[in-house]
Amino acid sequence: MITFFSALAVLLIGYFIYSKIIERIAGIDPDRETPAFSMKDGVDYMPLPWWRIFLIQFLNIAGLGPIFGAVAGAMWGPVAFIWIVLGSVFAGAVHDYFSGMLSIKHKGLSITEIVGIYMGNGTKQFMRAFTVLLMIIVGAVFIMGPAKILSGLTPNFASMTFWVWVVFIYYLLATMLPIDKVIGRIYPVFGFALVFMAVGLIIALFVKGYHVPELNFANIHNYHDTTEKFPIFPMLFITIACGAISGFHATQAPLMARCVTNEKYGRRVFYGAMITEGVVALIWAAISMSFFGGIHELNEVMNANSGNAAFVVNEISNSLLGTFGGFLALLGVVAAPITSGDTAFRSARLIVADFMKYKQGPIKNRLIVSIPLFVVGFLLTQIDFSIIWRYFAWSNQTLATIVLWTITIYLAQERKFYWITLLPAVFMTAVITTYLLFAPEGFSLSKDISYTAGILISLLSVVAFFFYRKTYFARELSKA
């Protein structure tokens, strides 16, 4: 239990101390008018209380990642705790905070447009297509996941196809209607279920005397397999994304940036939501490692069920909380991806609208943008879920890496302390490069080649950054 509570303490210290350092570096202005007022349109731009924005942001980003990703990540053992804690405090929360604050600075622009401002038009064009496709994939993934769980809860009532259509219709409404009509009203209910799930499960775990593995030098090794097809690096860092750092969050922060009424709330909303998600991931990782008797046993259960984390979640929830409590817990598990899926499609609509400079006030305009997105999303639901998830995982972390580099360039241009994002950016560059070269869905190269290339490309990215920084200030000096 010492490792679990120590990890929890570090997450809380990260919020109460490190986030204030980040806020000071960012340089907020509480007196500056935010886009919620200056661009209010009654659909996407509208002032909301900070606590409601926090709740929406938390549910937006807390998809299947901090639950399914943490369950899968627990297969590597207690080393998962290190990534959840350090990733959340020093990478994920910083990434989310600046994604939101830069959007506020630039009148609520989507992350694709912000990347273009600091990394050039070519990168912006790539990001527009890449991010919209990622959002549609997220929407498809978060249709299938909840539908699978709901069909398991209602075997005599409705099939998975039925629930796919129910979730799909809800997504359409949530994407089209003003943000306060559906999302702003239904999220408090989902939030209660999600909080009940996390708190209820960890209390039940301790009351029933389960042993959470401690982190020590003896157990920092790969529990996942002995063939090294799934080495800790980079596989763990791709598997646990939303509980540590996730590019998807950068697409959601601008949605809330359009509703924030004061820049001083940014730390609570963006940094705070990521730390809260880290807590959820920590809880699920701890429970997964202990519930079945240990990490080896978790691996056996996952392998026997083809890596189906939904089976593990269902078993844990019903066993620890009973039938009714398990039902509420599973509603929390269902709520998380649903509330990410609807805002994924909403984010895709806004990215396309920003690109086309297409006003989203008239519902006709929203329909013109949304319908093609939903058609593509529905077609993706016909593909094997596991295939979609694998490509989503790498794409998601690639987006996070690009956004970290964007923030680093912004900080460098503003002559601010850019090391807070440079180091995470370099690390994530190594992660996504190594994964792409090593993973079976990538190039399936040898471990040695993949690791060497990952290190070299990371070093080259550092050289390129400092060269850019030098030439940028040289140009600024010549203009002066």
PDB file of N, CA and C in Angstrom, residues 70-158:
ATOM      1  N   ALA A  70      -5.141   1.615 -18.235  1.00  0.00           N
ATOM      2  CA  ALA A  70      -4.493   1.293 -16.961  1.00  0.00           C
ATOM      3  C   ALA A  70      -4.540  -0.200 -16.676  1.00  0.00           C
ATOM      4  N   VAL A  71      -5.661  -0.840 -17.017  1.00  0.00           N
ATOM      5  CA  VAL A  71      -5.771  -2.294 -16.837  1.00  0.00           C
ATOM      6  C   VAL A  71      -4.722  -3.006 -17.685  1.00  0.00           C
ATOM      7  N   ALA A  72      -4.622  -2.606 -18.950  1.00  0.00           N
ATOM      8  CA  ALA A  72      -3.631  -3.214 -19.839  1.00  0.00           C
ATOM      9  C   ALA A  72      -2.214  -2.866 -19.399  1.00  0.00           C
ATOM     10  N   GLY A  73      -2.006  -1.634 -18.953  1.00  0.00           N
ATOM     11  CA  GLY A  73      -0.688  -1.212 -18.508  1.00  0.00           C
ATOM     12  C   GLY A  73      -0.234  -1.934 -17.251  1.00  0.00           C
ATOM     13  N   ALA A  74      -1.189  -2.341 -16.403  1.00  0.00           N
ATOM     14  CA  ALA A  74      -0.856  -3.064 -15.174  1.00  0.00           C
ATOM     15  C   ALA A  74      -0.214  -4.411 -15.473  1.00  0.00           C
ATOM     16  N   MET A  75      -0.358  -4.907 -16.687  1.00  0.00           N
ATOM     17  CA  MET A  75       0.255  -6.182 -17.066  1.00  0.00           C
ATOM     18  C   MET A  75       1.774  -6.109 -17.017  1.00  0.00           C
ATOM     19  N   TRP A  76       2.351  -4.902 -17.068  1.00  0.00           N
ATOM     20  CA  TRP A  76       3.804  -4.741 -16.966  1.00  0.00           C
ATOM     21  C   TRP A  76       4.269  -4.665 -15.512  1.00  0.00           C
ATOM     22  N   GLY A  77       3.325  -4.555 -14.578  1.00  0.00           N
ATOM     23  CA  GLY A  77       3.691  -4.527 -13.172  1.00  0.00           C
ATOM     24  C   GLY A  77       3.770  -3.133 -12.584  1.00  0.00           C
ATOM     25  N   PRO A  78       4.359  -3.002 -11.370  1.00  0.00           N
ATOM     26  CA  PRO A  78       4.380  -1.725 -10.646  1.00  0.00           C
ATOM     27  C   PRO A  78       5.090  -0.584 -11.371  1.00  0.00           C
ATOM     28  N   VAL A  79       5.884  -0.905 -12.391  1.00  0.00           N
ATOM     29  CA  VAL A  79       6.520   0.170 -13.152  1.00  0.00           C
ATOM     30  C   VAL A  79       5.473   1.089 -13.778  1.00  0.00           C
ATOM     31  N   ALA A  80       4.248   0.575 -13.941  1.00  0.00           N
ATOM     32  CA  ALA A  80       3.156   1.396 -14.474  1.00  0.00           C
ATOM     33  C   ALA A  80       2.858   2.584 -13.563  1.00  0.00           C
ATOM     34  N   PHE A  81       3.035   2.406 -12.245  1.00  0.00           N
ATOM     35  CA  PHE A  81       2.802   3.502 -11.310  1.00  0.00           C
ATOM     36  C   PHE A  81       3.723   4.686 -11.605  1.00  0.00           C
ATOM     37  N   ILE A  82       4.976   4.390 -11.959  1.00  0.00           N
ATOM     38  CA  ILE A  82       5.943   5.456 -12.236  1.00  0.00           C
ATOM     39  C   ILE A  82       5.483   6.297 -13.419  1.00  0.00           C
ATOM     40  N   TRP A  83       5.063   5.631 -14.499  1.00  0.00           N
ATOM     41  CA  TRP A  83       4.649   6.362 -15.694  1.00  0.00           C
ATOM     42  C   TRP A  83       3.380   7.163 -15.443  1.00  0.00           C
ATOM     43  N   ILE A  84       2.424   6.594 -14.724  1.00  0.00           N
ATOM     44  CA  ILE A  84       1.178   7.319 -14.443  1.00  0.00           C
ATOM     45  C   ILE A  84       1.475   8.601 -13.667  1.00  0.00           C
ATOM     46  N   VAL A  85       2.311   8.504 -12.643  1.00  0.00           N
ATOM     47  CA  VAL A  85       2.590   9.660 -11.782  1.00  0.00           C
ATOM     48  C   VAL A  85       3.457  10.698 -12.490  1.00  0.00           C
ATOM     49  N   LEU A  86       4.613  10.284 -12.977  1.00  0.00           N
ATOM     50  CA  LEU A  86       5.516  11.243 -13.619  1.00  0.00           C
ATOM     51  C   LEU A  86       4.931  11.766 -14.925  1.00  0.00           C
ATOM     52  N   GLY A  87       4.270  10.885 -15.674  1.00  0.00           N
ATOM     53  CA  GLY A  87       3.641  11.315 -16.916  1.00  0.00           C
ATOM     54  C   GLY A  87       2.570  12.356 -16.678  1.00  0.00           C
ATOM     55  N   SER A  88       1.731  12.139 -15.681  1.00  0.00           N
ATOM     56  CA  SER A  88       0.637  13.072 -15.389  1.00  0.00           C
ATOM     57  C   SER A  88       1.150  14.426 -14.926  1.00  0.00           C
ATOM     58  N   VAL A  89       2.076  14.430 -13.965  1.00  0.00           N
ATOM     59  CA  VAL A  89       2.540  15.677 -13.342  1.00  0.00           C
ATOM     60  C   VAL A  89       3.411  16.508 -14.291  1.00  0.00           C
ATOM     61  N   PHE A  90       4.391  15.862 -14.930  1.00  0.00           N
ATOM     62  CA  PHE A  90       5.401  16.604 -15.685  1.00  0.00           C
ATOM     63  C   PHE A  90       5.153  16.675 -17.194  1.00  0.00           C
ATOM     64  N   ALA A  91       4.260  15.836 -17.704  1.00  0.00           N
ATOM     65  CA  ALA A  91       4.007  15.825 -19.154  1.00  0.00           C
ATOM     66  C   ALA A  91       2.540  16.091 -19.459  1.00  0.00           C
ATOM     67  N   GLY A  92       1.658  15.188 -19.052  1.00  0.00           N
ATOM     68  CA  GLY A  92       0.259  15.277 -19.425  1.00  0.00           C
ATOM     69  C   GLY A  92      -0.440  16.537 -18.958  1.00  0.00           C
ATOM     70  N   ALA A  93      -0.299  16.876 -17.667  1.00  0.00           N
ATOM     71  CA  ALA A  93      -0.994  18.046 -17.135  1.00  0.00           C
ATOM     72  C   ALA A  93      -0.431  19.340 -17.705  1.00  0.00           C
ATOM     73  N   VAL A  94       0.895  19.383 -17.930  1.00  0.00           N
ATOM     74  CA  VAL A  94       1.525  20.559 -18.545  1.00  0.00           C
ATOM     75  C   VAL A  94       1.039  20.714 -19.985  1.00  0.00           C
ATOM     76  N   HIS A  95       0.994  19.599 -20.708  1.00  0.00           N
ATOM     77  CA  HIS A  95       0.482  19.554 -22.087  1.00  0.00           C
ATOM     78  C   HIS A  95      -0.950  20.062 -22.143  1.00  0.00           C
ATOM     79  N   ASP A  96      -1.801  19.604 -21.232  1.00  0.00           N
ATOM     80  CA  ASP A  96      -3.208  19.999 -21.225  1.00  0.00           C
ATOM     81  C   ASP A  96      -3.373  21.469 -20.857  1.00  0.00           C
ATOM     82  N   TYR A  97      -2.596  21.908 -19.853  1.00  0.00           N
ATOM     83  CA  TYR A  97      -2.711  23.293 -19.391  1.00  0.00           C
ATOM     84  C   TYR A  97      -2.383  24.275 -20.512  1.00  0.00           C
ATOM     85  N   PHE A  98      -1.253  24.073 -21.164  1.00  0.00           N
ATOM     86  CA  PHE A  98      -0.870  25.003 -22.222  1.00  0.00           C
ATOM     87  C   PHE A  98      -1.768  24.875 -23.449  1.00  0.00           C
ATOM     88  N   SER A  99      -2.305  23.682 -23.705  1.00  0.00           N
ATOM     89  CA  SER A  99      -3.247  23.527 -24.821  1.00  0.00           C
ATOM     90  C   SER A  99      -4.465  24.417 -24.599  1.00  0.00           C
ATOM     91  N   GLY A 100      -4.954  24.433 -23.364  1.00  0.00           N
ATOM     92  CA  GLY A 100      -6.099  25.278 -23.043  1.00  0.00           C
ATOM     93  C   GLY A 100      -5.760  26.748 -23.016  1.00  0.00           C
ATOM     94  N   MET A 101      -4.638  27.102 -22.402  1.00  0.00           N
ATOM     95  CA  MET A 101      -4.281  28.516 -22.249  1.00  0.00           C
ATOM     96  C   MET A 101      -3.883  29.155 -23.577  1.00  0.00           C
ATOM     97  N   LEU A 102      -3.214  28.400 -24.450  1.00  0.00           N
ATOM     98  CA  LEU A 102      -2.891  28.940 -25.775  1.00  0.00           C
ATOM     99  C   LEU A 102      -4.156  29.156 -26.595  1.00  0.00           C
ATOM    100  N   SER A 103      -5.144  28.280 -26.393  1.00  0.00           N
ATOM    101  CA  SER A 103      -6.417  28.466 -27.091  1.00  0.00           C
ATOM    102  C   SER A 103      -7.108  29.736 -26.594  1.00  0.00           C
ATOM    103  N   ILE A 104      -7.077  29.976 -25.298  1.00  0.00           N
ATOM    104  CA  ILE A 104      -7.651  31.208 -24.748  1.00  0.00           C
ATOM    105  C   ILE A 104      -6.907  32.419 -25.324  1.00  0.00           C
ATOM    106  N   LYS A 105      -5.601  32.322 -25.393  1.00  0.00           N
ATOM    107  CA  LYS A 105      -4.766  33.414 -25.929  1.00  0.00           C
ATOM    108  C   LYS A 105      -5.123  33.716 -27.377  1.00  0.00           C
ATOM    109  N   HIS A 106      -5.481  32.673 -28.138  1.00  0.00           N
ATOM    110  CA  HIS A 106      -5.759  32.824 -29.567  1.00  0.00           C
ATOM    111  C   HIS A 106      -7.255  32.686 -29.886  1.00  0.00           C
ATOM    112  N   LYS A 107      -8.088  33.268 -29.042  1.00  0.00           N
ATOM    113  CA  LYS A 107      -9.528  33.400 -29.281  1.00  0.00           C
ATOM    114  C   LYS A 107     -10.250  32.065 -29.443  1.00  0.00           C
ATOM    115  N   GLY A 108      -9.810  31.066 -28.699  1.00  0.00           N
ATOM    116  CA  GLY A 108     -10.513  29.786 -28.707  1.00  0.00           C
ATOM    117  C   GLY A 108     -10.217  28.913 -29.910  1.00  0.00           C
ATOM    118  N   LEU A 109      -9.139  29.174 -30.623  1.00  0.00           N
ATOM    119  CA  LEU A 109      -8.818  28.376 -31.815  1.00  0.00           C
ATOM    120  C   LEU A 109      -8.578  26.915 -31.458  1.00  0.00           C
ATOM    121  N   SER A 110      -8.854  26.035 -32.409  1.00  0.00           N
ATOM    122  CA  SER A 110      -8.588  24.610 -32.248  1.00  0.00           C
ATOM    123  C   SER A 110      -7.080  24.373 -32.236  1.00  0.00           C
ATOM    124  N   ILE A 111      -6.675  23.225 -31.723  1.00  0.00           N
ATOM    125  CA  ILE A 111      -5.249  22.934 -31.570  1.00  0.00           C
ATOM    126  C   ILE A 111      -4.539  22.892 -32.921  1.00  0.00           C
ATOM    127  N   THR A 112      -5.235  22.497 -33.970  1.00  0.00           N
ATOM    128  CA  THR A 112      -4.597  22.443 -35.294  1.00  0.00           C
ATOM    129  C   THR A 112      -4.159  23.834 -35.748  1.00  0.00           C
ATOM    130  N   GLU A 113      -4.994  24.830 -35.491  1.00  0.00           N
ATOM    131  CA  GLU A 113      -4.667  26.199 -35.889  1.00  0.00           C
ATOM    132  C   GLU A 113      -3.538  26.755 -35.023  1.00  0.00           C
ATOM    133  N   ILE A 114      -3.533  26.392 -33.741  1.00  0.00           N
ATOM    134  CA  ILE A 114      -2.476  26.851 -32.838  1.00  0.00           C
ATOM    135  C   ILE A 114      -1.132  26.275 -33.259  1.00  0.00           C
ATOM    136  N   VAL A 115      -1.121  24.986 -33.613  1.00  0.00           N
ATOM    137  CA  VAL A 115       0.111  24.355 -34.101  1.00  0.00           C
ATOM    138  C   VAL A 115       0.610  25.104 -35.338  1.00  0.00           C
ATOM    139  N   GLY A 116      -0.283  25.480 -36.220  1.00  0.00           N
ATOM    140  CA  GLY A 116       0.094  26.201 -37.432  1.00  0.00           C
ATOM    141  C   GLY A 116       0.737  27.542 -37.144  1.00  0.00           C
ATOM    142  N   ILE A 117       0.261  28.230 -36.109  1.00  0.00           N
ATOM    143  CA  ILE A 117       0.813  29.539 -35.757  1.00  0.00           C
ATOM    144  C   ILE A 117       2.286  29.433 -35.399  1.00  0.00           C
ATOM    145  N   TYR A 118       2.642  28.381 -34.670  1.00  0.00           N
ATOM    146  CA  TYR A 118       4.005  28.268 -34.152  1.00  0.00           C
ATOM    147  C   TYR A 118       4.907  27.326 -34.944  1.00  0.00           C
ATOM    148  N   MET A 119       4.319  26.434 -35.749  1.00  0.00           N
ATOM    149  CA  MET A 119       5.143  25.470 -36.477  1.00  0.00           C
ATOM    150  C   MET A 119       5.011  25.575 -37.990  1.00  0.00           C
ATOM    151  N   GLY A 120       4.253  26.568 -38.461  1.00  0.00           N
ATOM    152  CA  GLY A 120       4.202  26.817 -39.888  1.00  0.00           C
ATOM    153  C   GLY A 120       2.994  26.226 -40.591  1.00  0.00           C
ATOM    154  N   ASN A 121       2.748  26.720 -41.798  1.00  0.00           N
ATOM    155  CA  ASN A 121       1.564  26.340 -42.562  1.00  0.00           C
ATOM    156  C   ASN A 121       1.572  24.865 -42.969  1.00  0.00           C
ATOM    157  N   GLY A 122       2.739  24.337 -43.335  1.00  0.00           N
ATOM    158  CA  GLY A 122       2.801  22.932 -43.746  1.00  0.00           C
ATOM    159  C   GLY A 122       2.379  22.005 -42.634  1.00  0.00           C
ATOM    160  N   THR A 123       2.886  22.268 -41.426  1.00  0.00           N
ATOM    161  CA  THR A 123       2.506  21.455 -40.273  1.00  0.00           C
ATOM    162  C   THR A 123       1.020  21.609 -39.973  1.00  0.00           C
ATOM    163  N   LYS A 124       0.509  22.832 -40.139  1.00  0.00           N
ATOM    164  CA  LYS A 124      -0.910  23.069 -39.889  1.00  0.00           C
ATOM    165  C   LYS A 124      -1.782  22.245 -40.823  1.00  0.00           C
ATOM    166  N   GLN A 125      -1.441  22.197 -42.103  1.00  0.00           N
ATOM    167  CA  GLN A 125      -2.245  21.431 -43.057  1.00  0.00           C
ATOM    168  C   GLN A 125      -2.232  19.938 -42.718  1.00  0.00           C
ATOM    169  N   PHE A 126      -1.035  19.447 -42.350  1.00  0.00           N
ATOM    170  CA  PHE A 126      -0.935  18.047 -41.941  1.00  0.00           C
ATOM    171  C   PHE A 126      -1.782  17.794 -40.700  1.00  0.00           C
ATOM    172  N   MET A 127      -1.689  18.693 -39.732  1.00  0.00           N
ATOM    173  CA  MET A 127      -2.407  18.514 -38.467  1.00  0.00           C
ATOM    174  C   MET A 127      -3.916  18.554 -38.650  1.00  0.00           C
ATOM    175  N   ARG A 128      -4.386  19.365 -39.583  1.00  0.00           N
ATOM    176  CA  ARG A 128      -5.829  19.427 -39.824  1.00  0.00           C
ATOM    177  C   ARG A 128      -6.372  18.060 -40.218  1.00  0.00           C
ATOM    178  N   ALA A 129      -5.725  17.438 -41.213  1.00  0.00           N
ATOM    179  CA  ALA A 129      -6.185  16.132 -41.675  1.00  0.00           C
ATOM    180  C   ALA A 129      -5.947  15.059 -40.614  1.00  0.00           C
ATOM    181  N   PHE A 130      -4.756  15.075 -40.027  1.00  0.00           N
ATOM    182  CA  PHE A 130      -4.383  14.069 -39.033  1.00  0.00           C
ATOM    183  C   PHE A 130      -5.311  14.109 -37.826  1.00  0.00           C
ATOM    184  N   THR A 131      -5.593  15.308 -37.311  1.00  0.00           N
ATOM    185  CA  THR A 131      -6.386  15.444 -36.093  1.00  0.00           C
ATOM    186  C   THR A 131      -7.847  15.112 -36.331  1.00  0.00           C
ATOM    187  N   VAL A 132      -8.402  15.557 -37.452  1.00  0.00           N
ATOM    188  CA  VAL A 132      -9.797  15.219 -37.746  1.00  0.00           C
ATOM    189  C   VAL A 132      -9.961  13.718 -37.869  1.00  0.00           C
ATOM    190  N   LEU A 133      -9.017  13.058 -38.558  1.00  0.00           N
ATOM    191  CA  LEU A 133      -9.079  11.601 -38.670  1.00  0.00           C
ATOM    192  C   LEU A 133      -8.972  10.949 -37.297  1.00  0.00           C
ATOM    193  N   LEU A 134      -8.073  11.463 -36.448  1.00  0.00           N
ATOM    194  CA  LEU A 134      -7.928  10.915 -35.099  1.00  0.00           C
ATOM    195  C   LEU A 134      -9.215  11.086 -34.304  1.00  0.00           C
ATOM    196  N   MET A 135      -9.862  12.239 -34.434  1.00  0.00           N
ATOM    197  CA  MET A 135     -11.113  12.471 -33.706  1.00  0.00           C
ATOM    198  C   MET A 135     -12.212  11.501 -34.150  1.00  0.00           C
ATOM    199  N   ILE A 136     -12.270  11.226 -35.442  1.00  0.00           N
ATOM    200  CA  ILE A 136     -13.275  10.282 -35.939  1.00  0.00           C
ATOM    201  C   ILE A 136     -12.965   8.877 -35.431  1.00  0.00           C
ATOM    202  N   ILE A 137     -11.667   8.521 -35.396  1.00  0.00           N
ATOM    203  CA  ILE A 137     -11.277   7.213 -34.858  1.00  0.00           C
ATOM    204  C   ILE A 137     -11.648   7.122 -33.382  1.00  0.00           C
ATOM    205  N   VAL A 138     -11.392   8.198 -32.633  1.00  0.00           N
ATOM    206  CA  VAL A 138     -11.761   8.227 -31.212  1.00  0.00           C
ATOM    207  C   VAL A 138     -13.265   8.029 -31.062  1.00  0.00           C
ATOM    208  N   GLY A 139     -14.033   8.745 -31.880  1.00  0.00           N
ATOM    209  CA  GLY A 139     -15.485   8.594 -31.819  1.00  0.00           C
ATOM    210  C   GLY A 139     -15.921   7.163 -32.079  1.00  0.00           C
ATOM    211  N   ALA A 140     -15.310   6.530 -33.083  1.00  0.00           N
ATOM    212  CA  ALA A 140     -15.650   5.140 -33.411  1.00  0.00           C
ATOM    213  C   ALA A 140     -15.264   4.202 -32.273  1.00  0.00           C
ATOM    214  N   VAL A 141     -14.046   4.399 -31.721  1.00  0.00           N
ATOM    215  CA  VAL A 141     -13.597   3.565 -30.598  1.00  0.00           C
ATOM    216  C   VAL A 141     -14.532   3.713 -29.412  1.00  0.00           C
ATOM    217  N   PHE A 142     -14.966   4.952 -29.155  1.00  0.00           N
ATOM    218  CA  PHE A 142     -15.798   5.202 -27.988  1.00  0.00           C
ATOM    219  C   PHE A 142     -17.286   4.989 -28.256  1.00  0.00           C
ATOM    220  N   ILE A 143     -17.608   4.504 -29.439  1.00  0.00           N
ATOM    221  CA  ILE A 143     -18.942   3.943 -29.677  1.00  0.00           C
ATOM    222  C   ILE A 143     -18.917   2.459 -29.328  1.00  0.00           C
ATOM    223  N   MET A 144     -17.898   1.771 -29.812  1.00  0.00           N
ATOM    224  CA  MET A 144     -17.835   0.315 -29.659  1.00  0.00           C
ATOM    225  C   MET A 144     -17.592  -0.105 -28.209  1.00  0.00           C
ATOM    226  N   GLY A 145     -16.720   0.616 -27.496  1.00  0.00           N
ATOM    227  CA  GLY A 145     -16.416   0.251 -26.112  1.00  0.00           C
ATOM    228  C   GLY A 145     -17.639   0.296 -25.213  1.00  0.00           C
ATOM    229  N   PRO A 146     -18.340   1.438 -25.128  1.00  0.00           N
ATOM    230  CA  PRO A 146     -19.542   1.502 -24.296  1.00  0.00           C
ATOM    231  C   PRO A 146     -20.637   0.533 -24.749  1.00  0.00           C
ATOM    232  N   ALA A 147     -20.802   0.385 -26.073  1.00  0.00           N
ATOM    233  CA  ALA A 147     -21.835  -0.523 -26.580  1.00  0.00           C
ATOM    234  C   ALA A 147     -21.567  -1.959 -26.129  1.00  0.00           C
ATOM    235  N   LYS A 148     -20.302  -2.348 -26.102  1.00  0.00           N
ATOM    236  CA  LYS A 148     -19.939  -3.708 -25.675  1.00  0.00           C
ATOM    237  C   LYS A 148     -20.290  -3.917 -24.205  1.00  0.00           C
ATOM    238  N   ILE A 149     -19.996  -2.921 -23.371  1.00  0.00           N
ATOM    239  CA  ILE A 149     -20.293  -3.040 -21.937  1.00  0.00           C
ATOM    240  C   ILE A 149     -21.805  -3.025 -21.699  1.00  0.00           C
ATOM    241  N   LEU A 150     -22.519  -2.122 -22.358  1.00  0.00           N
ATOM    242  CA  LEU A 150     -23.971  -2.025 -22.171  1.00  0.00           C
ATOM    243  C   LEU A 150     -24.690  -3.281 -22.634  1.00  0.00           C
ATOM    244  N   SER A 151     -24.223  -3.871 -23.719  1.00  0.00           N
ATOM    245  CA  SER A 151     -24.854  -5.116 -24.183  1.00  0.00           C
ATOM    246  C   SER A 151     -24.627  -6.238 -23.182  1.00  0.00           C
ATOM    247  N   GLY A 152     -23.497  -6.184 -22.445  1.00  0.00           N
ATOM    248  CA  GLY A 152     -23.253  -7.178 -21.405  1.00  0.00           C
ATOM    249  C   GLY A 152     -24.126  -6.970 -20.193  1.00  0.00           C
ATOM    250  N   LEU A 153     -24.513  -5.710 -19.934  1.00  0.00           N
ATOM    251  CA  LEU A 153     -25.394  -5.410 -18.801  1.00  0.00           C
ATOM    252  C   LEU A 153     -26.847  -5.733 -19.108  1.00  0.00           C
ATOM    253  N   THR A 154     -27.207  -5.759 -20.406  1.00  0.00           N
ATOM    254  CA  THR A 154     -28.614  -5.968 -20.799  1.00  0.00           C
ATOM    255  C   THR A 154     -28.734  -7.106 -21.808  1.00  0.00           C
ATOM    256  N   PRO A 155     -28.271  -8.312 -21.466  1.00  0.00           N
ATOM    257  CA  PRO A 155     -28.259  -9.411 -22.447  1.00  0.00           C
ATOM    258  C   PRO A 155     -29.637  -9.841 -22.921  1.00  0.00           C
ATOM    259  N   ASN A 156     -30.642  -9.685 -22.071  1.00  0.00           N
ATOM    260  CA  ASN A 156     -31.997 -10.109 -22.435  1.00  0.00           C
ATOM    261  C   ASN A 156     -32.844  -8.963 -22.972  1.00  0.00           C
ATOM    262  N   PHE A 157     -32.212  -7.803 -23.063  1.00  0.00           N
ATOM    263  CA  PHE A 157     -32.970  -6.625 -23.484  1.00  0.00           C
ATOM    264  C   PHE A 157     -32.521  -6.090 -24.834  1.00  0.00           C
ATOM    265  N   ALA A 158     -31.205  -5.944 -25.002  1.00  0.00           N
ATOM    266  CA  ALA A 158     -30.720  -5.317 -26.227  1.00  0.00           C
ATOM    267  C   ALA A 158     -29.370  -5.887 -26.634  1.00  0.00           C
TER     268      ALA A 158
END
